[in-house]
PDB file of C-alpha atoms and ligand atoms in Angstrom:
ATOM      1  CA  UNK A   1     -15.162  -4.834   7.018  1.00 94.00           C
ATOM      2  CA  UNK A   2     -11.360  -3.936   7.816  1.00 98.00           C
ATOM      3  CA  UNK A   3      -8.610  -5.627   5.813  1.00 98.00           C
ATOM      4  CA  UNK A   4      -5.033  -5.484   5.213  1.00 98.00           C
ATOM      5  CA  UNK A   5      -3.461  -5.931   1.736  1.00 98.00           C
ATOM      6  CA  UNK A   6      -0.171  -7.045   1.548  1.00 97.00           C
ATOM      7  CA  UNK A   7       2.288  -8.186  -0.626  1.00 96.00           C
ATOM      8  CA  UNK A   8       5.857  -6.815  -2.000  1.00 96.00           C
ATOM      9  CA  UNK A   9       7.180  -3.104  -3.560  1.00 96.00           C
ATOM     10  CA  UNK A  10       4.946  -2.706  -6.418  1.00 96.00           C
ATOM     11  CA  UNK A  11       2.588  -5.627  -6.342  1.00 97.00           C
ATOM     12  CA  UNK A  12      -0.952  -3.727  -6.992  1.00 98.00           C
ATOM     13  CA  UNK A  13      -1.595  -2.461  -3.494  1.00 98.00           C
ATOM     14  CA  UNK A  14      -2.237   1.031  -3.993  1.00 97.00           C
ATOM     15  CA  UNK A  15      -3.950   0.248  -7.568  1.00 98.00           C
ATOM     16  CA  UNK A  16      -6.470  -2.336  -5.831  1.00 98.00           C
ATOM     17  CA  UNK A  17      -7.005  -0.349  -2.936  1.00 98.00           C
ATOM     18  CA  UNK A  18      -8.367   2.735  -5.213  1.00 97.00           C
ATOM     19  CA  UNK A  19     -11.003  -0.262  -7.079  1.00 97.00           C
ATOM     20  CA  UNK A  20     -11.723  -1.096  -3.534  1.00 98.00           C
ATOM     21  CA  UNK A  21     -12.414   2.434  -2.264  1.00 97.00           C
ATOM     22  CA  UNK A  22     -14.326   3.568  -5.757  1.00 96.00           C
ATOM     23  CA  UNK A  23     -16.545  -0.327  -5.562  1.00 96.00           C
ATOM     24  CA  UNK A  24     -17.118  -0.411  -1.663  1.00 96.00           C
ATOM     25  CA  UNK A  25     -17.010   2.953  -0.181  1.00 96.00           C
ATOM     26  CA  UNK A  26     -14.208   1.481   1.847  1.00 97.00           C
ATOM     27  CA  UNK A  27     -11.518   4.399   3.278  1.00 98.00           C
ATOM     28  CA  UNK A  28      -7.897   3.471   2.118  1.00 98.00           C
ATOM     29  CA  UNK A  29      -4.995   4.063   5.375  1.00 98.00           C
ATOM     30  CA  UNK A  30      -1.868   4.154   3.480  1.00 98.00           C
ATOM     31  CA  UNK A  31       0.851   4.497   5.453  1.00 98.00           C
ATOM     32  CA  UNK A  32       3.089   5.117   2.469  1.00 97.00           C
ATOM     33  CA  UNK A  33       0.575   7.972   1.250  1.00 96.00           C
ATOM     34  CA  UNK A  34       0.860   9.568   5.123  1.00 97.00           C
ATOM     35  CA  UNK A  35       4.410   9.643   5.169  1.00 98.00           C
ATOM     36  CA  UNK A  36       4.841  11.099   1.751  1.00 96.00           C
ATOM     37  CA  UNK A  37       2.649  14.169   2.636  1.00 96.00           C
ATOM     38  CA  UNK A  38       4.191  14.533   5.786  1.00 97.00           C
ATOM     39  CA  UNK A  39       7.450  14.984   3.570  1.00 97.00           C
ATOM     40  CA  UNK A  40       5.645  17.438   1.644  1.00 95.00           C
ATOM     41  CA  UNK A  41       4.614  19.309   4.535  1.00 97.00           C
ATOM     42  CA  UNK A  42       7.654  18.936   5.978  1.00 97.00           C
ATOM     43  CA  UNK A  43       6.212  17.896   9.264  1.00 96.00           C
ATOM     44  CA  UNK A  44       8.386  16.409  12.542  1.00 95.00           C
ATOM     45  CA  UNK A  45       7.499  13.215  11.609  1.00 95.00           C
ATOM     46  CA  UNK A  46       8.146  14.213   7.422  1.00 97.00           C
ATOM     47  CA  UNK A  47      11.666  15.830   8.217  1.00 96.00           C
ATOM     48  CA  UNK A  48      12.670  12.244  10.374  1.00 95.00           C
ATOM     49  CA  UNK A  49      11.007   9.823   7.822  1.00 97.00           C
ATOM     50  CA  UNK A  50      12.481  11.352   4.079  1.00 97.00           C
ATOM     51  CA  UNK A  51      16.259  10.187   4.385  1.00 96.00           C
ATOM     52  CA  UNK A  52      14.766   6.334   5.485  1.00 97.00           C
ATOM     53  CA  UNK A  53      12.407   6.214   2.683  1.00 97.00           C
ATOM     54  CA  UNK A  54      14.598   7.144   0.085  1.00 96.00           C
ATOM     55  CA  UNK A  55      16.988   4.629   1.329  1.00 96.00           C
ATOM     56  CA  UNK A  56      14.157   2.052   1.066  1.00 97.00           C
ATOM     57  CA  UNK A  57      14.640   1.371   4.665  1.00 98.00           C
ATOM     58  CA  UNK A  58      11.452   1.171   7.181  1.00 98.00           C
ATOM     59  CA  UNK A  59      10.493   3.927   8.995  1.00 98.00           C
ATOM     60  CA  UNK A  60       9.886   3.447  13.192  1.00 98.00           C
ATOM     61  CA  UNK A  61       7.257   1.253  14.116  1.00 98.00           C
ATOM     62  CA  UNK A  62       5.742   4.232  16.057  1.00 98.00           C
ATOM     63  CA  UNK A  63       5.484   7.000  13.999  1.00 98.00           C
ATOM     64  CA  UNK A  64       3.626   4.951  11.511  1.00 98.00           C
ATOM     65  CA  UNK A  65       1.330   3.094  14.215  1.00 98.00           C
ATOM     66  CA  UNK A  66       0.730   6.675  15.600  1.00 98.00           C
ATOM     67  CA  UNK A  67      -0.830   7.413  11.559  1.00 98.00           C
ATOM     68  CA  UNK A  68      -3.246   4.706  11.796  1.00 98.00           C
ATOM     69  CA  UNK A  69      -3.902   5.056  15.143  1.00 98.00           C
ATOM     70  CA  UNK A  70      -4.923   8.752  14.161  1.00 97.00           C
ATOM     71  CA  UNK A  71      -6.805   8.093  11.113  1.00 97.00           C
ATOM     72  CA  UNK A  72      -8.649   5.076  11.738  1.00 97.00           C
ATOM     73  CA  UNK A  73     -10.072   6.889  15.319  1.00 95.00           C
ATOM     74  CA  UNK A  74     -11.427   9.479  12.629  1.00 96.00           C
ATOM     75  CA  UNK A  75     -13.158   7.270  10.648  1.00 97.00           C
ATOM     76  CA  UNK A  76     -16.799   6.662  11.221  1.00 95.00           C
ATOM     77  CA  UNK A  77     -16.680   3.144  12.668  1.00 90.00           C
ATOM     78  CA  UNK A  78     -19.359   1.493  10.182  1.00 93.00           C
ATOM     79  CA  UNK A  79     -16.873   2.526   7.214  1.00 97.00           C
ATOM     80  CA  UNK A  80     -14.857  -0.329   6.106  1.00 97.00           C
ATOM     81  CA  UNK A  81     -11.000  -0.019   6.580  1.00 98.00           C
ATOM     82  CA  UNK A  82      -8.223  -0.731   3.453  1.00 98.00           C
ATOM     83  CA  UNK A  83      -5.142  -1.055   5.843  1.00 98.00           C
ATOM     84  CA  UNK A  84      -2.400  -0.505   2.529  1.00 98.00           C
ATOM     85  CA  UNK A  85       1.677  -1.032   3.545  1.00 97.00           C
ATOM     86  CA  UNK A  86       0.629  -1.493   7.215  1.00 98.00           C
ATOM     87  CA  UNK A  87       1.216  -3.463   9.253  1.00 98.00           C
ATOM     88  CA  UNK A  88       4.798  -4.421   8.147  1.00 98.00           C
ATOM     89  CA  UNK A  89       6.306  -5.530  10.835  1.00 98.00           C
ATOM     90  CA  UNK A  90       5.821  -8.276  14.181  1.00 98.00           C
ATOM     91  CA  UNK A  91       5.389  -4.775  16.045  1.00 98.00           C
ATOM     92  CA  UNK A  92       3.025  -3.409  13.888  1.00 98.00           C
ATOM     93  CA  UNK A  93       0.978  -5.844  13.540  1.00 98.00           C
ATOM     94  CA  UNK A  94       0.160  -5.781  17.187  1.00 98.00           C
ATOM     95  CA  UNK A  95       0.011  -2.232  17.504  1.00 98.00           C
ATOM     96  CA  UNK A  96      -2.948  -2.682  14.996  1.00 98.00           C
ATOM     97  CA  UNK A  97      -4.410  -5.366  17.240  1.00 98.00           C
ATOM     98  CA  UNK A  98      -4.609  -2.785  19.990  1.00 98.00           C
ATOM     99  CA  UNK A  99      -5.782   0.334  17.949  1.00 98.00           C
ATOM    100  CA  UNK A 100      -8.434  -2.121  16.174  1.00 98.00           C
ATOM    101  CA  UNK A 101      -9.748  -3.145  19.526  1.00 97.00           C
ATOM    102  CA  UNK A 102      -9.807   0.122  21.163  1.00 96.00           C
ATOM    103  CA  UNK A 103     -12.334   1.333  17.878  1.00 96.00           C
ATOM    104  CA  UNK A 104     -14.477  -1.449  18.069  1.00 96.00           C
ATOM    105  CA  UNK A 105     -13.367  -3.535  15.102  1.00 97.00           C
ATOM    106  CA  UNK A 106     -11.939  -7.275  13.971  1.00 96.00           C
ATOM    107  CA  UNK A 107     -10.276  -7.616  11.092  1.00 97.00           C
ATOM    108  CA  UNK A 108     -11.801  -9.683   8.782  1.00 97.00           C
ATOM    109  CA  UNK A 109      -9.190 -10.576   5.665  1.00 98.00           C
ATOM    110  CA  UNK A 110      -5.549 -10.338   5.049  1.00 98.00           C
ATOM    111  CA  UNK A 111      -4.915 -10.555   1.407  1.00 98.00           C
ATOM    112  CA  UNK A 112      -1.804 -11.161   0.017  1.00 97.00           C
ATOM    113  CA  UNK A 113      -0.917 -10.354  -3.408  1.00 97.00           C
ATOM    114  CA  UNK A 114       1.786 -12.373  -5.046  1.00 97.00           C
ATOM    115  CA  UNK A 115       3.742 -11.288  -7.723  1.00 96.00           C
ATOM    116  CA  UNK A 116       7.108 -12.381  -9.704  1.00 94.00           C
ATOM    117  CA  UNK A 117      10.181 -10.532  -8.547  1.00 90.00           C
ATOM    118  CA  UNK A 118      11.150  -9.404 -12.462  1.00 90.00           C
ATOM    119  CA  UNK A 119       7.329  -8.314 -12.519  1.00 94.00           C
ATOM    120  CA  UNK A 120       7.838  -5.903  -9.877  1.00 94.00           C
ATOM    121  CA  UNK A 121      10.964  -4.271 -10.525  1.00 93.00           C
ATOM    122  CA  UNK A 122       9.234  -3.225 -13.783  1.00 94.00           C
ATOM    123  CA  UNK A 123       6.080  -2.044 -12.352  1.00 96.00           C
ATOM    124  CA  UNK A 124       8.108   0.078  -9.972  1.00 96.00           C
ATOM    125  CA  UNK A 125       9.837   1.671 -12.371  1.00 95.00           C
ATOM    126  CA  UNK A 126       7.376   2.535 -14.899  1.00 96.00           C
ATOM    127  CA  UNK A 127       5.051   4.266 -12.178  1.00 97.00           C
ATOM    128  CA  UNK A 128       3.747   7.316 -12.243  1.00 98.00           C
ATOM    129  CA  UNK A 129       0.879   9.043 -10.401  1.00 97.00           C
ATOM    130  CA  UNK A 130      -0.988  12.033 -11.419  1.00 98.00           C
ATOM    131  CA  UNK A 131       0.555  15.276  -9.425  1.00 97.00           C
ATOM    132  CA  UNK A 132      -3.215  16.775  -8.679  1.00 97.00           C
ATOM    133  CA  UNK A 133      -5.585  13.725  -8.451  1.00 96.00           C
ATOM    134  CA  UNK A 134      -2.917  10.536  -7.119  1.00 95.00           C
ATOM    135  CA  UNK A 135      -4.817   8.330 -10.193  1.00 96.00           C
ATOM    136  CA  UNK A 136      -1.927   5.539 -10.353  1.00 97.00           C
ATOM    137  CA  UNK A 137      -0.586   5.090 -13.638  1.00 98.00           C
ATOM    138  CA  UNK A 138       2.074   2.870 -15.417  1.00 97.00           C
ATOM    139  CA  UNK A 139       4.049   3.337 -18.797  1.00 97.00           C
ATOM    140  CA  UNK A 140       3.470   0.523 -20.577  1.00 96.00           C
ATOM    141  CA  UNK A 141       0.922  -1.899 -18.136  1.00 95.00           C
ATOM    142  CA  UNK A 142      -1.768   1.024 -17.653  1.00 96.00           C
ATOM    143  CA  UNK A 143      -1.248   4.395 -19.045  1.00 97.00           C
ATOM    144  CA  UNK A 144      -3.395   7.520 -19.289  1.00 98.00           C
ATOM    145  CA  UNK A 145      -6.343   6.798 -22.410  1.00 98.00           C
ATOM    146  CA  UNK A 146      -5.232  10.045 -23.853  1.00 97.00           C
ATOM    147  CA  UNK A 147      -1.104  10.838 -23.662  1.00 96.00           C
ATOM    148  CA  UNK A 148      -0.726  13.389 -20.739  1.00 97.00           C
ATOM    149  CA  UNK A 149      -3.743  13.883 -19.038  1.00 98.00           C
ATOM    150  CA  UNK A 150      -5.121  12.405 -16.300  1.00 98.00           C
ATOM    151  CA  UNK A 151      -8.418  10.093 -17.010  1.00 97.00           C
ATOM    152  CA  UNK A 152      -9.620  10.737 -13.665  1.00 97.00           C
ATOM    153  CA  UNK A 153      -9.501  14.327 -13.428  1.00 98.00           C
ATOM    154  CA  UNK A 154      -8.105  16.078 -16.608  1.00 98.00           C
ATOM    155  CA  UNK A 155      -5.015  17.426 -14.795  1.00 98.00           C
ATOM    156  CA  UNK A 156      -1.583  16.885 -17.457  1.00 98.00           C
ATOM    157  CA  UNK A 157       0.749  17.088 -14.567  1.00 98.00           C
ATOM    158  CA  UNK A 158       2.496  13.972 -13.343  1.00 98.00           C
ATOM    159  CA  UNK A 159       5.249  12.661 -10.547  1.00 97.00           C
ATOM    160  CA  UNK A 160       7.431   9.638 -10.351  1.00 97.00           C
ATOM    161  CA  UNK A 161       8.305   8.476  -6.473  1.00 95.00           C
ATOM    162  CA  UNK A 162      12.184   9.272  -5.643  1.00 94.00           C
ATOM    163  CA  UNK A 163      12.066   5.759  -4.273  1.00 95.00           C
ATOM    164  CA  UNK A 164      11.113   4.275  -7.523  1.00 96.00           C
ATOM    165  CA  UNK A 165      14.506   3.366  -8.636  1.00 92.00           C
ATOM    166  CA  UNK A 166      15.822   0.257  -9.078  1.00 88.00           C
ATOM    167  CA  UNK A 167      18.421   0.368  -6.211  1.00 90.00           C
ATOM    168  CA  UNK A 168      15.955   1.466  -3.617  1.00 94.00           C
ATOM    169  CA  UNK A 169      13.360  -1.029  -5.064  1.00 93.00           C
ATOM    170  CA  UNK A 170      15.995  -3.887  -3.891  1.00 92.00           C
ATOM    171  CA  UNK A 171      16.190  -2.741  -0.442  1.00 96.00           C
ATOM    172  CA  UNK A 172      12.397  -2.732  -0.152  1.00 96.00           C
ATOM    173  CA  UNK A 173      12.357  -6.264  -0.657  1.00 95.00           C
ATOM    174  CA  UNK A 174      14.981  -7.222   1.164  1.00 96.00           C
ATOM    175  CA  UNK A 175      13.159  -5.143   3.868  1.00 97.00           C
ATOM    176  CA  UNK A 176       9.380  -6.931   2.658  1.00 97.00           C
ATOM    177  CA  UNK A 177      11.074 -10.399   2.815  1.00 96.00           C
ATOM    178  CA  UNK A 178      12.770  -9.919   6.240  1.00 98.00           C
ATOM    179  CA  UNK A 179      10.097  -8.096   7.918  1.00 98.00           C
ATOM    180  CA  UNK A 180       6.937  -8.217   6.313  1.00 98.00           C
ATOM    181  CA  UNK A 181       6.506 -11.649   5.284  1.00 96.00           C
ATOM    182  CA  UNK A 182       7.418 -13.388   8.450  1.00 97.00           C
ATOM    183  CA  UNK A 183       3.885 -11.378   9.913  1.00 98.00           C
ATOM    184  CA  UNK A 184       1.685 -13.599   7.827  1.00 97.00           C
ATOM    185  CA  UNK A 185       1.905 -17.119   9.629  1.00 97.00           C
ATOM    186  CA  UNK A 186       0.425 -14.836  12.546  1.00 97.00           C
ATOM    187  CA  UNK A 187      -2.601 -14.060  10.329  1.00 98.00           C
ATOM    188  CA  UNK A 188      -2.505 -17.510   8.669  1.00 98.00           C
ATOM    189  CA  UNK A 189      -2.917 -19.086  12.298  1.00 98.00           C
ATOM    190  CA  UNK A 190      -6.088 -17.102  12.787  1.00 97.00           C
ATOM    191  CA  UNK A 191      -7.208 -18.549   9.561  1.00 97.00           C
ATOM    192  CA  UNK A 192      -7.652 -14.932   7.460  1.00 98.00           C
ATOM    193  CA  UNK A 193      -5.459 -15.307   4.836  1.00 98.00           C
ATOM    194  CA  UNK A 194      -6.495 -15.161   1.254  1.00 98.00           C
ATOM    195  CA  UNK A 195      -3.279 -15.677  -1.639  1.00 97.00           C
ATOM    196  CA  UNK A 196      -4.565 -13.741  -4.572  1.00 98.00           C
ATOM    197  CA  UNK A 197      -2.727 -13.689  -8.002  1.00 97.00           C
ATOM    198  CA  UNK A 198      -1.357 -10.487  -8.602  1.00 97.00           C
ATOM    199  CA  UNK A 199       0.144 -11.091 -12.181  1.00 97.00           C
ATOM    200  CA  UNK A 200      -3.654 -11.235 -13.459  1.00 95.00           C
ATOM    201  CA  UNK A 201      -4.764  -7.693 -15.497  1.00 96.00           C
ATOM    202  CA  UNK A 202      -5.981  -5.037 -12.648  1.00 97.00           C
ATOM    203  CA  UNK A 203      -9.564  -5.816 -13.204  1.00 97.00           C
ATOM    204  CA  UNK A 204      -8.953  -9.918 -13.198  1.00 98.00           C
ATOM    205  CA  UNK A 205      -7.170  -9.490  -9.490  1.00 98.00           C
ATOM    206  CA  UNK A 206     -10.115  -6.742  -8.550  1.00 98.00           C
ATOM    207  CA  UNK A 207     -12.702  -9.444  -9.523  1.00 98.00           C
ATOM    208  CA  UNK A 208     -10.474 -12.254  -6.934  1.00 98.00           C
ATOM    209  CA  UNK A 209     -10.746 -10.083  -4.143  1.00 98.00           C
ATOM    210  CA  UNK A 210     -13.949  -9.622  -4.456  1.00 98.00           C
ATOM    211  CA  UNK A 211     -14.548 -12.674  -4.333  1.00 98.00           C
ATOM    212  CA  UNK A 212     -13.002 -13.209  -1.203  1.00 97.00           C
ATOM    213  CA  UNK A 213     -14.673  -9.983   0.085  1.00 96.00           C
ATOM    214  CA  UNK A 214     -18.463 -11.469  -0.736  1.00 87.00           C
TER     215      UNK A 214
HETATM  216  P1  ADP B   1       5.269   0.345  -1.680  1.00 86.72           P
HETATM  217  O1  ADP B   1       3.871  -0.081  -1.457  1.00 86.72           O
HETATM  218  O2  ADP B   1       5.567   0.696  -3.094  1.00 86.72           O
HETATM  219  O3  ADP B   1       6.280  -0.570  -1.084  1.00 86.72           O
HETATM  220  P2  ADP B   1       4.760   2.464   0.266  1.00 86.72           P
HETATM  221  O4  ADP B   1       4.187   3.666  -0.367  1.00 86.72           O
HETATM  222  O5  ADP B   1       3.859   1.558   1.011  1.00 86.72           O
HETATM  223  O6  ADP B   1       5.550   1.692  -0.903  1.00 86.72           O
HETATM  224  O7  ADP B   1       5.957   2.849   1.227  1.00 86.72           O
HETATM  225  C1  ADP B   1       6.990   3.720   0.829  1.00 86.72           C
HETATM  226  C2  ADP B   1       8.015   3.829   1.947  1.00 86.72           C
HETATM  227  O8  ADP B   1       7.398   4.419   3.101  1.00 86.72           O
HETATM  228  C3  ADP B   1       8.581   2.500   2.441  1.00 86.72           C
HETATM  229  O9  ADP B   1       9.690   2.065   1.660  1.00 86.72           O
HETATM  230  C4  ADP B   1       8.984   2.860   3.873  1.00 86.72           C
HETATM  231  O10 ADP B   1      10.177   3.615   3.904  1.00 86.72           O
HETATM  232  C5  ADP B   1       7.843   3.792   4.303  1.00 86.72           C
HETATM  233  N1  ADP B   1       6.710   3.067   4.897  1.00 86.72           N
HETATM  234  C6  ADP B   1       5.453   2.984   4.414  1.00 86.72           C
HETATM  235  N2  ADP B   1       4.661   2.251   5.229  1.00 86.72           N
HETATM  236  C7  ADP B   1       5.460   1.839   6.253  1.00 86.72           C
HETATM  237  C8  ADP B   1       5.251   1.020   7.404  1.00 86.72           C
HETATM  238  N3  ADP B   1       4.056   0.458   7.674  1.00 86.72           N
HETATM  239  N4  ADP B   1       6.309   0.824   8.230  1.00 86.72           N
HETATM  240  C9  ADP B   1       7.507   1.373   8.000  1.00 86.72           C
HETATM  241  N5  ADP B   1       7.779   2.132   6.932  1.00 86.72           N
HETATM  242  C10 ADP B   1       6.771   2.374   6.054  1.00 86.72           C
HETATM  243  P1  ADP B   2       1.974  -1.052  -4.513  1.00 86.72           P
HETATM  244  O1  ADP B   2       0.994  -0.104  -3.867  1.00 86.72           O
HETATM  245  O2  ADP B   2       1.775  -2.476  -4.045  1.00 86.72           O
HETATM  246  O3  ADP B   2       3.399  -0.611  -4.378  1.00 86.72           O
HETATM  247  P2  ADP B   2       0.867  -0.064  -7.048  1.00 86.72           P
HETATM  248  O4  ADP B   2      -0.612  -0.287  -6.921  1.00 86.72           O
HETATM  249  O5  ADP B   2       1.360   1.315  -6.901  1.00 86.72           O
HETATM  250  O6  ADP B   2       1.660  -1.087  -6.076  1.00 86.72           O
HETATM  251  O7  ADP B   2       1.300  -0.645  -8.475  1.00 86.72           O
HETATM  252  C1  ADP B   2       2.649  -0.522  -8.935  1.00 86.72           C
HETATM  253  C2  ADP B   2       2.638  -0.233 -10.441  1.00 86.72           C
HETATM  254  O8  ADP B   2       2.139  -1.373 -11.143  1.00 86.72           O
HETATM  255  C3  ADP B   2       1.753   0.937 -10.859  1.00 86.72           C
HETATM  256  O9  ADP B   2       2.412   1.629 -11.898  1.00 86.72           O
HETATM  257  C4  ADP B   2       0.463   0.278 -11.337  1.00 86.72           C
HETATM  258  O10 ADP B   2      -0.176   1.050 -12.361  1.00 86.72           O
HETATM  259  C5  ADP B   2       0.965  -1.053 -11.895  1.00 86.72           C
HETATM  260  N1  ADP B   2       0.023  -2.162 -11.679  1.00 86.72           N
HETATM  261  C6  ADP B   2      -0.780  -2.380 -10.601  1.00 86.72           C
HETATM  262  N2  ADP B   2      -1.492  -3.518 -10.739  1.00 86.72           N
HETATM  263  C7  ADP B   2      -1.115  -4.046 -11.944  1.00 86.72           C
HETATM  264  C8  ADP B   2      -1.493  -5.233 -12.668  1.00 86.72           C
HETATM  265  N3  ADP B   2      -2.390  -6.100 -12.172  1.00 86.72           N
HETATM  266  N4  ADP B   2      -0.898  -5.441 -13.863  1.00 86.72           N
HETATM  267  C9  ADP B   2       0.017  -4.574 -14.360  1.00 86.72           C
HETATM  268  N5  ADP B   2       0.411  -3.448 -13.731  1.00 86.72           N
HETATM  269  C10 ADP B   2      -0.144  -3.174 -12.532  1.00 86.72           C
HETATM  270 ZN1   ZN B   3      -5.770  13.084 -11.865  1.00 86.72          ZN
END
């Protein structure tokens, strides 16, 4: 099973992708997740991508097909793909054609998650992540059980995304409506897109994909 899950800044991707992952054994590809420990690591492709991420821009269309590329030819090909912030552009989305096809696989769903624009400036800015483990965390829609530690793996330290301001967050979706979006008719021609409703609690919009998974 390979899939893509799209949608805006902030709409549940990463969050879904981690149910998916933990319920299916599926691998997540985040191209967002790549580039920011490439940043960390201060890699070629790190050092070239920081200033365009924190401007909210997108980074080229070939350094992040070359991550996929890379990763999915790693993969064991009977373990289902989560492609997460990729494709998102015309580009990309053939590039992943090609890299699909050369490791022997179809993709089988595009899901796009919808949510209000108000609903994802707050998400965005009341994320947080958990500095050892990644767990994905949010002030007030789904914070830690206990205050400052990690359910997942105990750690208390935590990091906010330098991009996770409401400035950048504006340019993202300028960047998701002009870009991104305009991939799906593409997908929707192939008849593999499934609308889910990503203003539903976590586990309510885990349960609809599922249901388009089964
Ligand atoms: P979100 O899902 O919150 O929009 P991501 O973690 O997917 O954020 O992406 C963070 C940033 O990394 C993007 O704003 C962009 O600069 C860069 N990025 C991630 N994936 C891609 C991609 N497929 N193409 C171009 N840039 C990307
Ligand atoms: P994306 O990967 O699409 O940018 P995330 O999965 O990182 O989005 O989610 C953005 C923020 O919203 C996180 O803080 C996350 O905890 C929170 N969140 C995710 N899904 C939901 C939901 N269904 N309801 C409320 N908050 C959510
Ligand atoms: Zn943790």
């Amino acid at each position: 099973m390979n899939i893509i899950l799209l949608g805006p800044p902030g709409a549940g991707k990463g969050t879904q992708s981690a149910g998916l992952v933990e319920r299916h054994g599926m691998k997540q590809l985040s191209t967002g997740d790549m580039l920011r420990a490439a940043v960390k690591a201060q890699t070629p492709v790190g050092l070239e991508a920081k200033a365009v991420m924190d401007r909210g821009e997108l980074v080229s269309d070939a350094i992040v097909s070359a991550l996929i590329d890379d990763n999915l030819g790693a993969m064991p090909v009977d373990q289902g793909a989560i492609f997460d912030g990729y494709p998102r552009t015309a580009a990309q989305a053939d590039d992943l054609d090609r890299i699909l096809a050369k490791n022997g696989r179809t993709l089988d769903h595009v899901i796009e998650l919808e949510v209000d624009v108000d609903a994802l400036v707050e998400r965005i800015t009341g994320r947080f992540s958990c500095a050892k483990c990644g767990a994905l965390y949010h002030d007030t829609a789904n914070p830690t059980s206990e205050d400052g530690v990690c359910d997942v793996c105990g750690s208390t330290e935590f990091k906010r995304r330098p991009d996770d301001n409401e400035e950048t967050v504006r340019t993202r979706m300028d960047e998701y409506r002009a870009k991104t979006a305009p991939i799906l008719p593409g997908y929707e021609a192939r008849g593999i897109v499934s609308r889910v409703d990503g203003m539903g609690a976590i586990d309510e919009v885990a349960s609809a994909i599922d249901a388009i998974l089964n």
